[in-house]
Short mmCIF file of C-alpha atoms in Angstrom, two decimals:
data_model
loop_
_atom_site.label_atom_id
_atom_site.label_comp_id
_atom_site.label_asym_id
_atom_site.label_seq_id
_atom_site.Cartn_x
_atom_site.Cartn_y
_atom_site.Cartn_z
CA MET A 1 26.02 -5.11 -26.17
CA LYS A 2 24.76 -1.54 -25.91
CA PRO A 3 26.44 0.62 -23.24
CA PHE A 4 24.86 1.01 -19.81
CA THR A 5 23.12 4.31 -19.13
CA LYS A 6 22.04 4.09 -15.46
CA LYS A 7 23.23 2.59 -12.21
CA LEU A 8 21.58 1.65 -8.95
CA VAL A 9 23.68 2.29 -5.85
CA LEU A 10 22.61 0.84 -2.51
CA GLU A 11 23.36 2.40 0.83
CA ASN A 12 25.70 -0.52 1.63
CA GLY A 13 27.92 0.48 -1.34
CA ARG A 14 26.81 -2.19 -3.81
CA GLU A 15 26.13 -0.95 -7.32
CA PHE A 16 24.31 -2.43 -10.30
CA LEU A 17 24.68 -1.20 -13.88
CA GLY A 18 21.73 -1.16 -16.26
CA TYR A 19 19.65 0.74 -18.75
CA GLY A 20 17.49 3.78 -18.08
CA TYR A 21 13.76 3.84 -18.77
CA GLY A 22 11.13 6.30 -17.72
CA ALA A 23 12.25 9.78 -16.66
CA SER A 24 15.88 10.86 -17.05
CA VAL A 25 16.27 12.01 -13.46
CA GLU A 26 18.30 10.91 -10.46
CA ARG A 27 16.41 9.80 -7.35
CA VAL A 28 17.21 8.75 -3.76
CA CYS A 29 14.55 6.71 -1.89
CA GLU A 30 14.06 3.80 0.46
CA ILE A 31 14.31 0.60 -1.58
CA ILE A 32 11.93 -2.36 -1.15
CA PHE A 33 11.06 -5.40 -3.23
CA ASN A 34 7.68 -6.69 -4.38
CA THR A 35 7.09 -10.37 -5.20
CA SER A 36 3.85 -9.92 -7.21
CA VAL A 37 3.77 -11.70 -10.56
CA VAL A 38 1.22 -9.28 -12.04
CA GLY A 39 -0.12 -5.88 -11.06
CA TYR A 40 2.83 -3.57 -11.70
CA GLN A 41 0.39 -0.77 -12.62
CA GLU A 42 -1.43 -1.10 -9.31
CA ILE A 43 1.92 -1.12 -7.48
CA LEU A 44 3.32 1.99 -9.17
CA SER A 45 0.06 3.89 -8.52
CA ASP A 46 -0.40 2.73 -4.91
CA PRO A 47 -0.05 5.79 -2.63
CA SER A 48 1.58 3.54 -0.01
CA CYS A 49 4.63 3.34 -2.32
CA ILE A 50 5.42 7.06 -2.35
CA ASP A 51 9.09 7.83 -1.66
CA GLN A 52 10.07 4.20 -2.36
CA ILE A 53 12.12 2.55 -5.12
CA VAL A 54 10.36 -0.75 -5.86
CA VAL A 55 12.32 -3.76 -7.11
CA MET A 56 10.03 -6.11 -9.00
CA ALA A 57 11.00 -9.71 -8.28
CA TYR A 58 9.11 -10.99 -11.33
CA PRO A 59 11.53 -10.60 -14.26
CA LEU A 60 9.31 -9.25 -17.06
CA ILE A 61 7.53 -5.93 -16.47
CA GLY A 62 5.44 -3.98 -18.97
CA ASN A 63 4.27 -6.93 -21.04
CA TYR A 64 0.58 -5.94 -20.87
CA GLY A 65 1.11 -2.18 -20.87
CA ILE A 66 -0.77 0.42 -18.84
CA THR A 67 -4.58 0.74 -18.89
CA ASP A 68 -6.27 4.01 -17.86
CA GLU A 69 -9.01 2.31 -15.80
CA ASP A 70 -6.60 0.30 -13.64
CA PHE A 71 -4.84 3.07 -11.73
CA GLU A 72 -5.15 3.06 -7.92
CA SER A 73 -4.68 6.83 -7.71
CA LYS A 74 -4.76 9.78 -10.09
CA THR A 75 -1.06 9.55 -10.90
CA PRO A 76 1.78 7.04 -10.34
CA GLN A 77 3.23 7.39 -6.86
CA VAL A 78 6.47 5.35 -6.61
CA GLY A 79 9.83 7.04 -6.33
CA GLY A 80 11.50 4.69 -8.78
CA MET A 81 11.37 1.21 -10.31
CA VAL A 82 13.96 -1.53 -10.73
CA VAL A 83 13.19 -4.37 -13.16
CA ARG A 84 15.02 -7.16 -14.88
CA GLU A 85 13.43 -6.62 -18.29
CA CYS A 86 11.26 -3.69 -19.42
CA ASN A 87 8.87 -4.64 -22.25
CA GLU A 88 8.24 -1.77 -24.68
CA ASN A 89 5.87 -3.77 -26.95
CA PRO A 90 2.90 -4.79 -24.79
CA SER A 91 0.33 -7.33 -25.95
CA ASN A 92 -3.03 -6.27 -24.52
CA PHE A 93 -6.05 -4.87 -26.37
CA ARG A 94 -6.87 -2.61 -23.38
CA TYR A 95 -3.50 -0.90 -23.06
CA THR A 96 -3.23 2.86 -23.72
CA LYS A 97 0.45 3.51 -22.86
CA THR A 98 3.59 1.54 -22.31
CA PHE A 99 5.13 1.10 -18.86
CA SER A 100 8.11 3.28 -19.78
CA GLU A 101 5.93 6.05 -21.29
CA THR A 102 3.86 6.22 -18.10
CA LEU A 103 6.94 6.51 -15.90
CA ASP A 104 8.40 9.22 -18.15
CA GLU A 105 5.22 11.31 -17.98
CA ALA A 106 5.12 10.97 -14.19
CA GLY A 107 8.81 11.90 -13.72
CA ILE A 108 9.73 8.47 -12.32
CA PRO A 109 13.12 6.89 -13.12
CA CYS A 110 13.49 3.19 -13.86
CA ILE A 111 16.54 1.00 -14.29
CA ALA A 112 16.37 -2.31 -16.16
CA GLY A 113 18.83 -5.05 -17.03
CA VAL A 114 20.09 -5.52 -13.46
CA ASP A 115 20.20 -8.69 -11.38
CA THR A 116 16.93 -8.19 -9.48
CA ARG A 117 17.30 -11.59 -7.76
CA MET A 118 20.54 -10.44 -6.15
CA ILE A 119 19.01 -7.11 -5.09
CA VAL A 120 15.99 -8.87 -3.55
CA ARG A 121 18.30 -11.17 -1.57
CA ILE A 122 20.33 -8.22 -0.30
CA ILE A 123 17.20 -6.45 0.96
CA ARG A 124 15.85 -9.69 2.43
CA ASP A 125 19.09 -10.45 4.28
CA GLU A 126 20.22 -6.93 5.28
CA GLY A 127 16.85 -5.20 5.57
CA VAL A 128 15.36 -2.11 3.97
CA GLN A 129 17.88 0.59 3.13
CA ARG A 130 18.10 3.65 0.95
CA ALA A 131 19.33 3.63 -2.65
CA ALA A 132 19.94 5.96 -5.55
CA ILE A 133 19.10 5.62 -9.25
CA VAL A 134 21.75 7.76 -10.97
CA ASN A 135 23.35 8.37 -14.35
CA ILE A 136 26.09 6.00 -15.42
CA ASP A 137 28.78 8.70 -15.11
CA THR A 138 27.92 9.35 -11.45
CA THR A 139 30.56 7.69 -9.29
CA THR A 140 29.68 5.34 -6.46
CA GLU A 141 31.14 7.83 -4.01
CA GLN A 142 29.00 10.63 -5.40
CA ALA A 143 25.89 8.46 -5.21
CA LEU A 144 26.63 7.50 -1.59
CA GLU A 145 27.06 11.16 -0.76
CA MET A 146 23.70 11.88 -2.38
CA ILE A 147 22.11 9.17 -0.20
CA LYS A 148 23.78 10.53 2.92
CA ASN A 149 22.69 14.11 2.26
CA THR A 150 19.10 13.37 1.21
CA PRO A 151 16.76 13.99 4.17
CA LEU A 152 14.34 11.26 5.20
CA PRO A 153 10.82 11.90 3.84
CA GLN A 154 8.33 13.52 6.19
CA ASN A 155 4.54 13.94 6.17
CA GLN A 156 4.07 11.24 3.54
CA VAL A 157 0.34 10.81 4.25
CA ALA A 158 -0.15 14.55 3.77
CA LYS A 159 1.42 14.20 0.32
CA VAL A 160 -0.98 11.51 -0.87
CA SER A 161 -4.21 12.27 1.03
CA SER A 162 -6.95 14.18 -0.75
CA THR A 163 -7.01 17.91 -0.02
CA LYS A 164 -10.82 18.11 0.04
CA ARG A 165 -13.71 15.69 0.34
CA TRP A 166 -15.05 13.87 -2.68
CA PHE A 167 -17.79 11.35 -3.29
CA SER A 168 -18.17 7.97 -4.98
CA ARG A 169 -21.84 7.00 -5.22
CA THR A 170 -23.72 3.94 -6.40
CA PRO A 171 -27.43 3.58 -7.37
CA ASN A 172 -29.92 2.47 -4.69
CA HIS A 173 -27.32 2.50 -1.97
CA LYS A 174 -27.91 0.88 1.43
CA TYR A 175 -25.11 2.38 3.52
CA ASP A 176 -23.08 5.57 3.76
CA ILE A 177 -19.36 5.21 4.54
CA VAL A 178 -16.86 7.95 5.35
CA ALA A 179 -13.38 6.89 4.22
CA VAL A 180 -10.48 8.64 5.99
CA ASP A 181 -7.95 9.02 3.19
CA CYS A 182 -4.43 8.18 4.39
CA GLY A 183 -3.54 7.08 0.87
CA ILE A 184 -6.64 5.20 -0.24
CA LYS A 185 -6.66 2.94 -3.29
CA TYR A 186 -9.51 3.25 -5.79
CA SER A 187 -10.12 -0.50 -5.69
CA MET A 188 -11.21 -0.28 -2.07
CA ILE A 189 -13.81 2.33 -2.96
CA ARG A 190 -15.03 0.14 -5.81
CA GLN A 191 -15.47 -2.78 -3.40
CA PHE A 192 -17.71 -0.66 -1.19
CA ASN A 193 -19.67 0.68 -4.18
CA ASN A 194 -20.21 -2.87 -5.43
CA ARG A 195 -21.77 -3.71 -2.07
CA GLY A 196 -24.31 -0.89 -2.16
CA CYS A 197 -22.33 1.75 -0.27
CA ASN A 198 -21.95 5.42 -1.04
CA VAL A 199 -18.44 6.54 -0.05
CA THR A 200 -17.43 10.01 1.10
CA VAL A 201 -13.63 10.33 1.00
CA VAL A 202 -12.22 12.91 3.38
CA PRO A 203 -8.65 14.14 4.10
CA TYR A 204 -6.76 12.32 6.85
CA ASN A 205 -6.95 15.32 9.21
CA THR A 206 -10.72 15.83 8.98
CA THR A 207 -12.27 16.47 12.40
CA LEU A 208 -14.78 14.21 14.12
CA GLU A 209 -17.47 16.88 13.87
CA GLU A 210 -17.02 17.14 10.10
CA ILE A 211 -17.18 13.37 9.68
CA MET A 212 -20.27 12.93 11.85
CA ALA A 213 -22.04 15.68 9.87
CA PHE A 214 -22.33 13.10 7.05
CA ASN A 215 -24.22 10.77 9.41
CA PRO A 216 -22.18 7.73 8.30
CA ASP A 217 -23.20 4.12 8.89
CA GLY A 218 -19.49 3.23 9.14
CA ILE A 219 -16.02 4.73 9.01
CA PHE A 220 -13.15 3.29 6.98
CA ILE A 221 -9.48 4.04 7.82
CA SER A 222 -7.47 3.47 4.66
CA ASN A 223 -4.03 2.20 3.81
CA GLY A 224 -1.18 4.65 3.33
CA PRO A 225 2.58 5.26 3.56
CA GLY A 226 4.94 5.75 6.47
CA SER A 227 4.75 5.18 10.19
CA PRO A 228 1.34 5.20 11.92
CA GLU A 229 2.95 7.00 14.86
CA ALA A 230 3.21 10.09 12.61
CA LEU A 231 -0.61 10.39 12.54
CA PRO A 232 -1.74 11.23 16.09
CA GLU A 233 -4.79 13.08 14.78
CA VAL A 234 -6.16 9.88 13.20
CA VAL A 235 -5.45 7.90 16.36
CA GLU A 236 -7.43 10.44 18.39
CA LEU A 237 -10.28 10.28 15.86
CA ILE A 238 -10.43 6.49 16.24
CA LYS A 239 -10.48 6.81 20.05
CA ALA A 240 -13.38 9.25 19.79
CA VAL A 241 -15.59 6.90 17.71
CA GLU A 242 -14.76 3.59 19.45
CA GLY A 243 -18.00 1.79 20.24
CA LYS A 244 -20.16 4.48 18.66
CA ILE A 245 -20.01 3.54 15.00
CA PRO A 246 -18.70 0.51 13.02
CA LEU A 247 -15.04 0.98 12.12
CA PHE A 248 -12.94 -0.83 9.51
CA GLY A 249 -9.21 -0.40 8.81
CA VAL A 250 -6.80 -1.83 6.24
CA SER A 251 -2.97 -1.92 6.38
CA LEU A 252 -1.96 1.47 7.87
CA GLY A 253 -5.58 1.70 9.03
CA MET A 254 -5.14 -1.45 11.12
CA GLN A 255 -1.96 -0.10 12.67
CA LEU A 256 -3.75 3.16 13.58
CA ILE A 257 -6.67 1.27 15.13
CA SER A 258 -4.24 -0.87 17.13
CA LEU A 259 -2.42 2.24 18.41
CA ALA A 260 -5.76 3.75 19.45
CA TYR A 261 -6.50 0.67 21.53
CA GLY A 262 -3.11 0.82 23.26
CA ALA A 263 -0.98 -1.58 21.19
CA LYS A 264 2.45 -0.82 19.76
CA VAL A 265 3.89 -1.11 16.25
CA TYR A 266 7.39 -1.63 14.94
CA LYS A 267 9.16 -1.37 11.58
CA MET A 268 9.88 -4.71 9.92
CA LYS A 269 13.23 -5.78 8.51
CA CYS A 270 12.10 -5.83 4.90
CA GLY A 271 8.28 -5.67 5.12
CA HIS A 272 5.62 -7.68 3.32
CA HIS A 273 5.21 -6.61 -0.31
CA GLY A 274 3.47 -9.04 -2.65
CA SER A 275 1.40 -12.15 -1.97
CA ALA A 276 1.47 -14.02 1.32
CA ALA A 277 -0.64 -16.71 2.98
CA VAL A 278 -2.75 -15.61 5.96
CA ARG A 279 -4.67 -17.82 8.38
CA ASP A 280 -8.10 -16.96 9.81
CA LEU A 281 -7.68 -18.00 13.44
CA GLN A 282 -11.45 -18.28 13.94
CA THR A 283 -12.11 -20.70 11.09
CA GLY A 284 -8.67 -22.12 10.18
CA ARG A 285 -9.14 -20.97 6.58
CA ILE A 286 -5.96 -19.99 4.72
CA ASP A 287 -6.10 -17.38 1.96
CA MET A 288 -3.45 -15.90 -0.31
CA ALA A 289 -3.51 -12.17 0.38
CA SER A 290 -2.08 -9.05 -1.23
CA GLN A 291 0.40 -7.29 1.11
CA ASN A 292 2.16 -3.94 1.10
CA HIS A 293 3.36 -2.76 4.50
CA GLY A 294 6.63 -2.06 6.29
CA TYR A 295 5.22 -1.79 9.82
CA VAL A 296 3.41 -4.42 11.89
CA VAL A 297 1.50 -4.56 15.17
CA ASP A 298 3.46 -5.89 18.15
CA ALA A 299 1.96 -9.17 19.35
CA GLU A 300 2.88 -8.82 23.02
CA SER A 301 1.39 -5.37 23.42
CA ILE A 302 -1.92 -6.25 21.79
CA ALA A 303 -2.56 -8.90 24.44
CA ALA A 304 -3.11 -6.07 26.95
CA THR A 305 -5.80 -4.37 24.81
CA ARG A 306 -9.43 -5.18 24.09
CA LEU A 307 -8.55 -6.24 20.55
CA GLN A 308 -8.60 -9.90 19.56
CA VAL A 309 -6.27 -11.23 16.87
CA THR A 310 -8.29 -12.71 13.99
CA HIS A 311 -5.60 -13.44 11.35
CA GLU A 312 -1.91 -14.28 11.30
CA ASN A 313 0.75 -14.59 8.63
CA VAL A 314 1.38 -18.27 7.95
CA LEU A 315 5.16 -17.85 7.52
CA ASP A 316 6.28 -15.44 10.23
CA LYS A 317 3.18 -15.44 12.49
CA THR A 318 2.89 -11.63 12.44
CA ILE A 319 -0.57 -10.20 13.12
CA GLU A 320 -2.73 -9.80 10.00
CA GLY A 321 -6.14 -9.00 11.51
CA VAL A 322 -7.76 -7.72 14.70
CA GLU A 323 -11.24 -6.96 15.97
CA CYS A 324 -13.21 -5.69 18.92
CA ALA A 325 -16.64 -7.30 18.54
CA GLU A 326 -18.12 -5.22 21.36
CA ASP A 327 -17.18 -1.94 19.60
CA LYS A 328 -17.91 -3.25 16.07
CA VAL A 329 -14.28 -2.56 15.10
CA TYR A 330 -12.52 -4.73 12.52
CA ALA A 331 -9.16 -4.34 10.77
CA LEU A 332 -6.86 -6.23 8.37
CA GLN A 333 -3.15 -5.80 7.75
CA PHE A 334 -3.38 -7.22 4.22
CA HIS A 335 -5.32 -5.75 1.28
CA PRO A 336 -8.67 -7.53 0.81
CA GLU A 337 -9.48 -5.49 -2.32
CA SER A 338 -6.97 -7.71 -4.15
CA ALA A 339 -5.37 -5.12 -6.39
CA PRO A 340 -3.11 -6.62 -7.53
CA GLY A 341 -4.42 -10.11 -6.75
CA PRO A 342 -4.80 -12.78 -5.57
CA HIS A 343 -8.57 -12.50 -5.21
CA ASP A 344 -9.11 -14.79 -2.22
CA CYS A 345 -9.95 -12.11 0.34
CA ALA A 346 -12.54 -9.77 -1.21
CA TYR A 347 -15.26 -11.52 0.82
CA LEU A 348 -13.83 -9.93 3.97
CA PHE A 349 -15.44 -6.60 3.01
CA ASP A 350 -18.76 -8.32 3.74
CA LYS A 351 -17.91 -8.47 7.45
CA PHE A 352 -17.90 -4.66 7.60
CA ILE A 353 -21.20 -4.56 5.73
CA LYS A 354 -22.65 -6.94 8.34
CA LEU A 355 -21.42 -4.72 11.17
CA MET A 356 -23.22 -1.73 9.66
CA GLU A 357 -26.36 -3.80 9.16
CA GLU A 358 -26.29 -4.92 12.80
CA LYS A 359 -25.84 -1.32 13.93
CA GLN A 360 -28.82 -0.17 11.84
CA ASN A 361 -31.03 -2.97 13.18
CA ALA A 362 -30.00 -2.58 16.81
#
């Protein structure tokens, strides 16, 4: 057996020995797990995963390589990756790089050959914690000192949000949407384009006056990393447009909308990362939905607001969707763009299209 080259050290003192892939750097981040079977490229390029080490529960990663068209942002965003097996010989006619090559170019460390099932169970049982991917000759004590002395990340949305506005247009468009970029995924923009919408993407701290200058038919508040309570400027923006223009939010966007209406949020023990079943409380329909969030809206506090709960998580009953029909405001905690899948929920973009249509015809 070839000698180990890397180790993963958790904040609780547990360590796992493995083999290094990707960049030869040491990294300290919050560690989470993701249960998706496919979609590792979408996960590593999701801006919501910045400053996080992601443990992939599925054991084989890299088997279909990396494809240039499938990125969710310009560059990979994760802090690190932990996998059971890293495939260096992908089988896919579309692939342009291997998983390891992509991580190396982006400066992202990866450790393979570890017991990912054990790591997932530790995070599930003990909750999210910080961890370090370090060289094999770094002692556990040194790694724990690194974790202790590494400051918690700040201003994560500012790191991933666009620095200036940009446009994604489609021929013969029907609607104009302004997307507030808190860490938007390209697949969401594609969903709007496919439904006849031109999308203007603006930085998260864009003022109301600048947004309204585009005369939008609707405003989209995107997904993104970190706590929604760190974005008071977006909360104030939402308050300013309530009832004036159709509003749609996803993941972090839903949390921000809920805060604007007076609800509270809290950090989950280990978050929802991967696929989960959600129930539409209005129709009883159950869909498998793509999830990637560590915060959730408090159920008790939302009862005192004008928001109605539309969806819930089948397993833990956490809130997965809210709306205010009077204000034409609609939000989902899960990712209806389905990147990575499953593809059950893409139809939910149509509800926002209908809200804009109703506003135009009013």
